[in-house]
Short mmCIF file of C-alpha atoms in Angstrom, two decimals:
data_model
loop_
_atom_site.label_atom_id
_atom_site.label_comp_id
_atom_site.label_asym_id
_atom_site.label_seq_id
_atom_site.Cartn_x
_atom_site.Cartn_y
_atom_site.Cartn_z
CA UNK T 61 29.59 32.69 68.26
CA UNK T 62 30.48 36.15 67.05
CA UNK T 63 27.75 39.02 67.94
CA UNK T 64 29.02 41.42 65.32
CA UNK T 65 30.52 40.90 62.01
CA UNK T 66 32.53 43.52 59.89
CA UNK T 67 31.08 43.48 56.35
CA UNK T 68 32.82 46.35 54.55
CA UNK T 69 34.95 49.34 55.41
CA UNK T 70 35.66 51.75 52.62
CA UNK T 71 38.18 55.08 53.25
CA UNK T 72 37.21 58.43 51.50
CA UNK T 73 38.32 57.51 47.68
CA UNK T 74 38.76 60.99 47.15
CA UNK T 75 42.65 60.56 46.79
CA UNK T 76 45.42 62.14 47.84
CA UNK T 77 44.00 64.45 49.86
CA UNK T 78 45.50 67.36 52.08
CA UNK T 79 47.72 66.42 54.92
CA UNK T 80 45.29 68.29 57.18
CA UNK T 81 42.23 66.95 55.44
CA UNK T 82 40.02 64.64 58.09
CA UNK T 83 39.67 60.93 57.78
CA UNK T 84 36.38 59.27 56.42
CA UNK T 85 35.46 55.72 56.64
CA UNK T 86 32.50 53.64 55.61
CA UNK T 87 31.97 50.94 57.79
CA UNK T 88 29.24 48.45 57.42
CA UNK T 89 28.30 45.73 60.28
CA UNK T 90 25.53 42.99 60.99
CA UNK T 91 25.04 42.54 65.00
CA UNK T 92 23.37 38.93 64.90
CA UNK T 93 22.05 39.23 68.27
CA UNK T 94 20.84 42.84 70.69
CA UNK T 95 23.63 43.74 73.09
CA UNK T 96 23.27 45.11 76.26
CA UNK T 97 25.85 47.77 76.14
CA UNK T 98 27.09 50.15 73.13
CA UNK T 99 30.18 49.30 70.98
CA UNK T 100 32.77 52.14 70.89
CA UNK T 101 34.51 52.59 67.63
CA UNK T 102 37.90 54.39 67.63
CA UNK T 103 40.28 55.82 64.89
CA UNK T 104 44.30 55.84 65.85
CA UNK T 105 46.84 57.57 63.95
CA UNK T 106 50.43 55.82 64.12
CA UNK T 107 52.80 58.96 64.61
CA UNK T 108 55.92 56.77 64.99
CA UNK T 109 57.27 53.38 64.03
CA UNK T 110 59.70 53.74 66.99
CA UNK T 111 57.02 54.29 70.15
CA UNK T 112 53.25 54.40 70.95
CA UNK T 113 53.54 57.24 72.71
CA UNK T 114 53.28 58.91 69.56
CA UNK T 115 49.74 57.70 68.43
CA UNK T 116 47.18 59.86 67.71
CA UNK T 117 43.30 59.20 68.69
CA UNK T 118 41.51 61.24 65.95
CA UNK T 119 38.27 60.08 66.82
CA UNK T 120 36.37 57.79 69.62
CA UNK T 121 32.29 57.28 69.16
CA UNK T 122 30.16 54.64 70.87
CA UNK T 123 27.46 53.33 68.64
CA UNK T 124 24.17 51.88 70.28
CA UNK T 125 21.51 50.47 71.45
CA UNK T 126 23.10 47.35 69.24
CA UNK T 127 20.06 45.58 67.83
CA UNK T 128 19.96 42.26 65.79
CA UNK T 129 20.10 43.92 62.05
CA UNK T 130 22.75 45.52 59.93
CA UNK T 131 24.20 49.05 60.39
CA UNK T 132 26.14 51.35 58.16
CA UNK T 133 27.60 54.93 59.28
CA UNK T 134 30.53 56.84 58.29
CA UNK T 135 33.29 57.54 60.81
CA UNK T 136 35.16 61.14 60.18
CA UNK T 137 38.33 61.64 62.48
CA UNK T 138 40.18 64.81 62.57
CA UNK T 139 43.62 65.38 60.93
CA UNK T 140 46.50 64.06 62.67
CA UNK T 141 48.43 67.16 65.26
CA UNK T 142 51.47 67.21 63.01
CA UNK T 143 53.52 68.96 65.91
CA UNK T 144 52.95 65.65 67.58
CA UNK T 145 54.99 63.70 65.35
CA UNK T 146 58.66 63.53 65.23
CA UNK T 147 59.89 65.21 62.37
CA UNK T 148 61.78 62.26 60.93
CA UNK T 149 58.47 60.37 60.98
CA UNK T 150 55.86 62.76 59.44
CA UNK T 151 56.90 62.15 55.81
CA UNK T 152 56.92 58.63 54.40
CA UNK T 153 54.53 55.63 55.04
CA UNK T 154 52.20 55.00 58.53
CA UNK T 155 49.55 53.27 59.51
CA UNK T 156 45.71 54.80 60.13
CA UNK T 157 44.11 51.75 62.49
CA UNK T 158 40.14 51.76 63.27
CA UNK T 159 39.68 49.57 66.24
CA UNK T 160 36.39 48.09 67.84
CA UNK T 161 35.71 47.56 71.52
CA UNK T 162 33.02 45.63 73.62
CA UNK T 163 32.67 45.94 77.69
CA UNK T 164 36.47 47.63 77.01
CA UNK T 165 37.71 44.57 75.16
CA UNK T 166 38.53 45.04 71.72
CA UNK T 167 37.91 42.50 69.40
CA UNK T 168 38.48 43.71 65.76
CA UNK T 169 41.56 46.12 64.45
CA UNK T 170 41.70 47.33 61.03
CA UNK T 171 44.62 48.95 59.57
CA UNK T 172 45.81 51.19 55.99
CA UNK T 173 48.99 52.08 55.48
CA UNK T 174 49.30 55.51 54.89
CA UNK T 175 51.84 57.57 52.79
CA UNK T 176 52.69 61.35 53.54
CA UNK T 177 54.67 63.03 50.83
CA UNK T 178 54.81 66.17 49.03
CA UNK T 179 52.12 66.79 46.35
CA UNK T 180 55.20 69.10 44.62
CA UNK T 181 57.48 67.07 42.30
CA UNK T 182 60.46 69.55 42.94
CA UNK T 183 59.70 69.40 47.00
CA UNK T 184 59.84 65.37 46.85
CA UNK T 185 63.08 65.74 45.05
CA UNK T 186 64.34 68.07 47.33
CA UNK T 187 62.67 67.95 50.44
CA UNK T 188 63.49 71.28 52.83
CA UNK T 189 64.91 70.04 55.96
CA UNK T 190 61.86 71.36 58.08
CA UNK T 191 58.64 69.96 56.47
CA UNK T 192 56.39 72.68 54.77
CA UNK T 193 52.85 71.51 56.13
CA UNK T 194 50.83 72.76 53.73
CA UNK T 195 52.51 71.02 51.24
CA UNK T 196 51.92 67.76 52.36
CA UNK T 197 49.25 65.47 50.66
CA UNK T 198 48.07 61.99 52.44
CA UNK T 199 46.80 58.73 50.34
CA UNK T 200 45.44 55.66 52.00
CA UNK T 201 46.56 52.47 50.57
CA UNK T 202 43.16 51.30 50.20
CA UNK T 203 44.19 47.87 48.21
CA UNK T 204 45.98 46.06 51.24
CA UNK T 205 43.63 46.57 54.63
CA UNK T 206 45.10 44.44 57.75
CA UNK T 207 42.64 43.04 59.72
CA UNK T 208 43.04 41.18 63.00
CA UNK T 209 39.92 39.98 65.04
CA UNK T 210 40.84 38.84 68.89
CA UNK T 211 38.79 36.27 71.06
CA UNK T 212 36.76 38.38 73.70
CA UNK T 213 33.40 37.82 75.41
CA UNK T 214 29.87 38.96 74.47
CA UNK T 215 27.34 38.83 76.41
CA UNK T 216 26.28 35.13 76.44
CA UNK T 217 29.91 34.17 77.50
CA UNK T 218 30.77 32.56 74.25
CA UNK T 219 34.02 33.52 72.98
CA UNK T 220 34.53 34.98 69.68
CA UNK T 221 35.08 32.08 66.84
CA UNK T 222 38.88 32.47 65.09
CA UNK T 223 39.47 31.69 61.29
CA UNK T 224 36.99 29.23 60.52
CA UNK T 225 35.28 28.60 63.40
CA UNK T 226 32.07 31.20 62.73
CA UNK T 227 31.20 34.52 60.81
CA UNK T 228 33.68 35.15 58.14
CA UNK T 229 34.69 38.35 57.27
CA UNK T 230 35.40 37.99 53.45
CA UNK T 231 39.38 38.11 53.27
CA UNK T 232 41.87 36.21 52.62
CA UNK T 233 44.07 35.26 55.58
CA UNK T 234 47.56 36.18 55.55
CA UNK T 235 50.51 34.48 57.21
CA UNK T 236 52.76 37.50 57.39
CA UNK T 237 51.79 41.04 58.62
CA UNK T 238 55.28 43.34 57.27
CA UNK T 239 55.74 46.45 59.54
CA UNK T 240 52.25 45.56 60.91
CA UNK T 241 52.85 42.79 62.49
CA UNK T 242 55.74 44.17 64.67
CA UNK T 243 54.50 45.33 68.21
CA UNK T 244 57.65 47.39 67.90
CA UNK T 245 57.67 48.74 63.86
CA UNK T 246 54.65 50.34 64.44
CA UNK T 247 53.41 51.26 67.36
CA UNK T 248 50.36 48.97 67.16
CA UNK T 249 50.54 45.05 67.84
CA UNK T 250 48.18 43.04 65.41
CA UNK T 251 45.95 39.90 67.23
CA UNK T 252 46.30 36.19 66.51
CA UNK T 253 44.05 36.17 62.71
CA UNK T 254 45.26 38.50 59.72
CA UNK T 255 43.67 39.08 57.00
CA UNK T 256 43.96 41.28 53.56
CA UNK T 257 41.32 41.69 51.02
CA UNK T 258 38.08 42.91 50.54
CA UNK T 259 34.62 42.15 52.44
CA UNK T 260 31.67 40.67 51.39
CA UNK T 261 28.57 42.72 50.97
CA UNK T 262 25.48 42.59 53.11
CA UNK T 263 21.50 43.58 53.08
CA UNK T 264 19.43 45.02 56.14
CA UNK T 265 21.14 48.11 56.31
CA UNK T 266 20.40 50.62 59.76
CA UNK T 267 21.66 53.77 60.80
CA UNK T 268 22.97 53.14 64.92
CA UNK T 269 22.67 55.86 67.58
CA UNK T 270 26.17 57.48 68.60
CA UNK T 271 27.98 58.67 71.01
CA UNK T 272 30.84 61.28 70.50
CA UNK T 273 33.77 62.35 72.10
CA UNK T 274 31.32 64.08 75.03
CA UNK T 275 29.51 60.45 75.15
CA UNK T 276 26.18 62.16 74.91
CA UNK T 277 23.50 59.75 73.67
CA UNK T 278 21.88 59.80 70.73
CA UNK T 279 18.76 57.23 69.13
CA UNK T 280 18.74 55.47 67.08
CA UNK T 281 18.65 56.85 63.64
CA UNK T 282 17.20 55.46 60.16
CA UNK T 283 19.69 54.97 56.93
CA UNK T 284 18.07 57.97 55.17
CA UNK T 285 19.14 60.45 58.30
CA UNK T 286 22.36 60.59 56.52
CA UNK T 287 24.20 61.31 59.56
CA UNK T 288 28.13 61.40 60.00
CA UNK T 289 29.98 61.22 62.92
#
């Protein structure tokens, strides 16, 4: 069966926002048995539709020791390097993915589309030729998440269930994934279940221990820490 189930991930509703504003994420999580290693969280940017050698990592933390209980944190990722992204490709609509890995397998991908524009009605009429950054706002299409789990082993050897077969993660499955479901149209390939909706809410709530970019541990920590990574 599954060890850990996604209950809820919520972006920063404070919308649009800055181009060069960070990300923010809720994420809740129940872990129905201890693990023996940490879970490492990541948050990708999408820089191109046309190559994923334009993805951005804004953000990697491992979260542990993973105990049998439910967690909540919120993830924070830097802004996007916008000199990193081809100019035809920083205005218009991307993809912001938040990925989850066990042992180095990764068995859950959630994705919002993104859309960069100008917060100036004359600049989206008549957009200069070379973007003006600071002009730029960002809004996450929070209504239509993508979420893909992927089979993978925990650590008593049991494959993770598919659609059906175990934890649910409260969406609705979809049969077709648009520009996300192209390994090609956006840099990112999406796994064998997709699903759009919202999650289902849960009750033991705990704080996990992180590890940042540097990996440095860090304990466990209760709800009312109010820590942010």
């Amino acid at each position: 069966m599954a060890a850990i189930n996604v209950i809820s991930v919520v972006p920063d509703t404070n919308q649009p926002v800055e181009f060069g504003a960070p990300f923010a994420f809720t994420i809740e999580y129940e872990c129905l048995y201890a693990l023996r290693e940490d879970l490492e969280w990541k948050m990708i940017y999408v820089g191109s539709a046309e190559s994923e050698e334009h993805d951005q990592v804004l953000d990697c933390v491992a979260v542990g020791p993973v105990l049998a209980g439910g967690y909540k944190f919120t993830f924070e990722g830097d802004a996007p390097d916008a000199s990193k992204i081809p100019a035809d490709d920083l205005i218009g609509v991307t993809v912001v993915l938040l990925t989850c890995y066990y042992k180095g397998a990764e068995f859950i991908r959630i994705g919002y589309y993104v859309n960069v524009d100008y917060g100036d009605e004359g600049l989206k009429e008549n957009p200069p030729d070379v973007p003006v950054l600071d002009q730029l706002t960002r809004t996450i299409l929070t209504d239509h998440p993508r979420v893909t789990r992927f089979p993978i082993e925990f650590d008593n050897d049991v494959a993770v269930p598919m659609a059906g077969e175990g934890q649910p993660i409260g969406m609705e499955e979809e049969e077709g994934m648009d520009a996300m479901q192209d390994d090609e149209g956006m840099g990112m390939g999406m796994g064998e279940e997709e699903q759009e909706g919202g999650y289902a809410g849960g009750e033991e709530e705990q704080q996990p221990g992180m590890q940042s970019n540097n990996m440095q541990q860090r304990q466990q920590l209760p709800m009312d820490a109010g820590m942010v990574f």
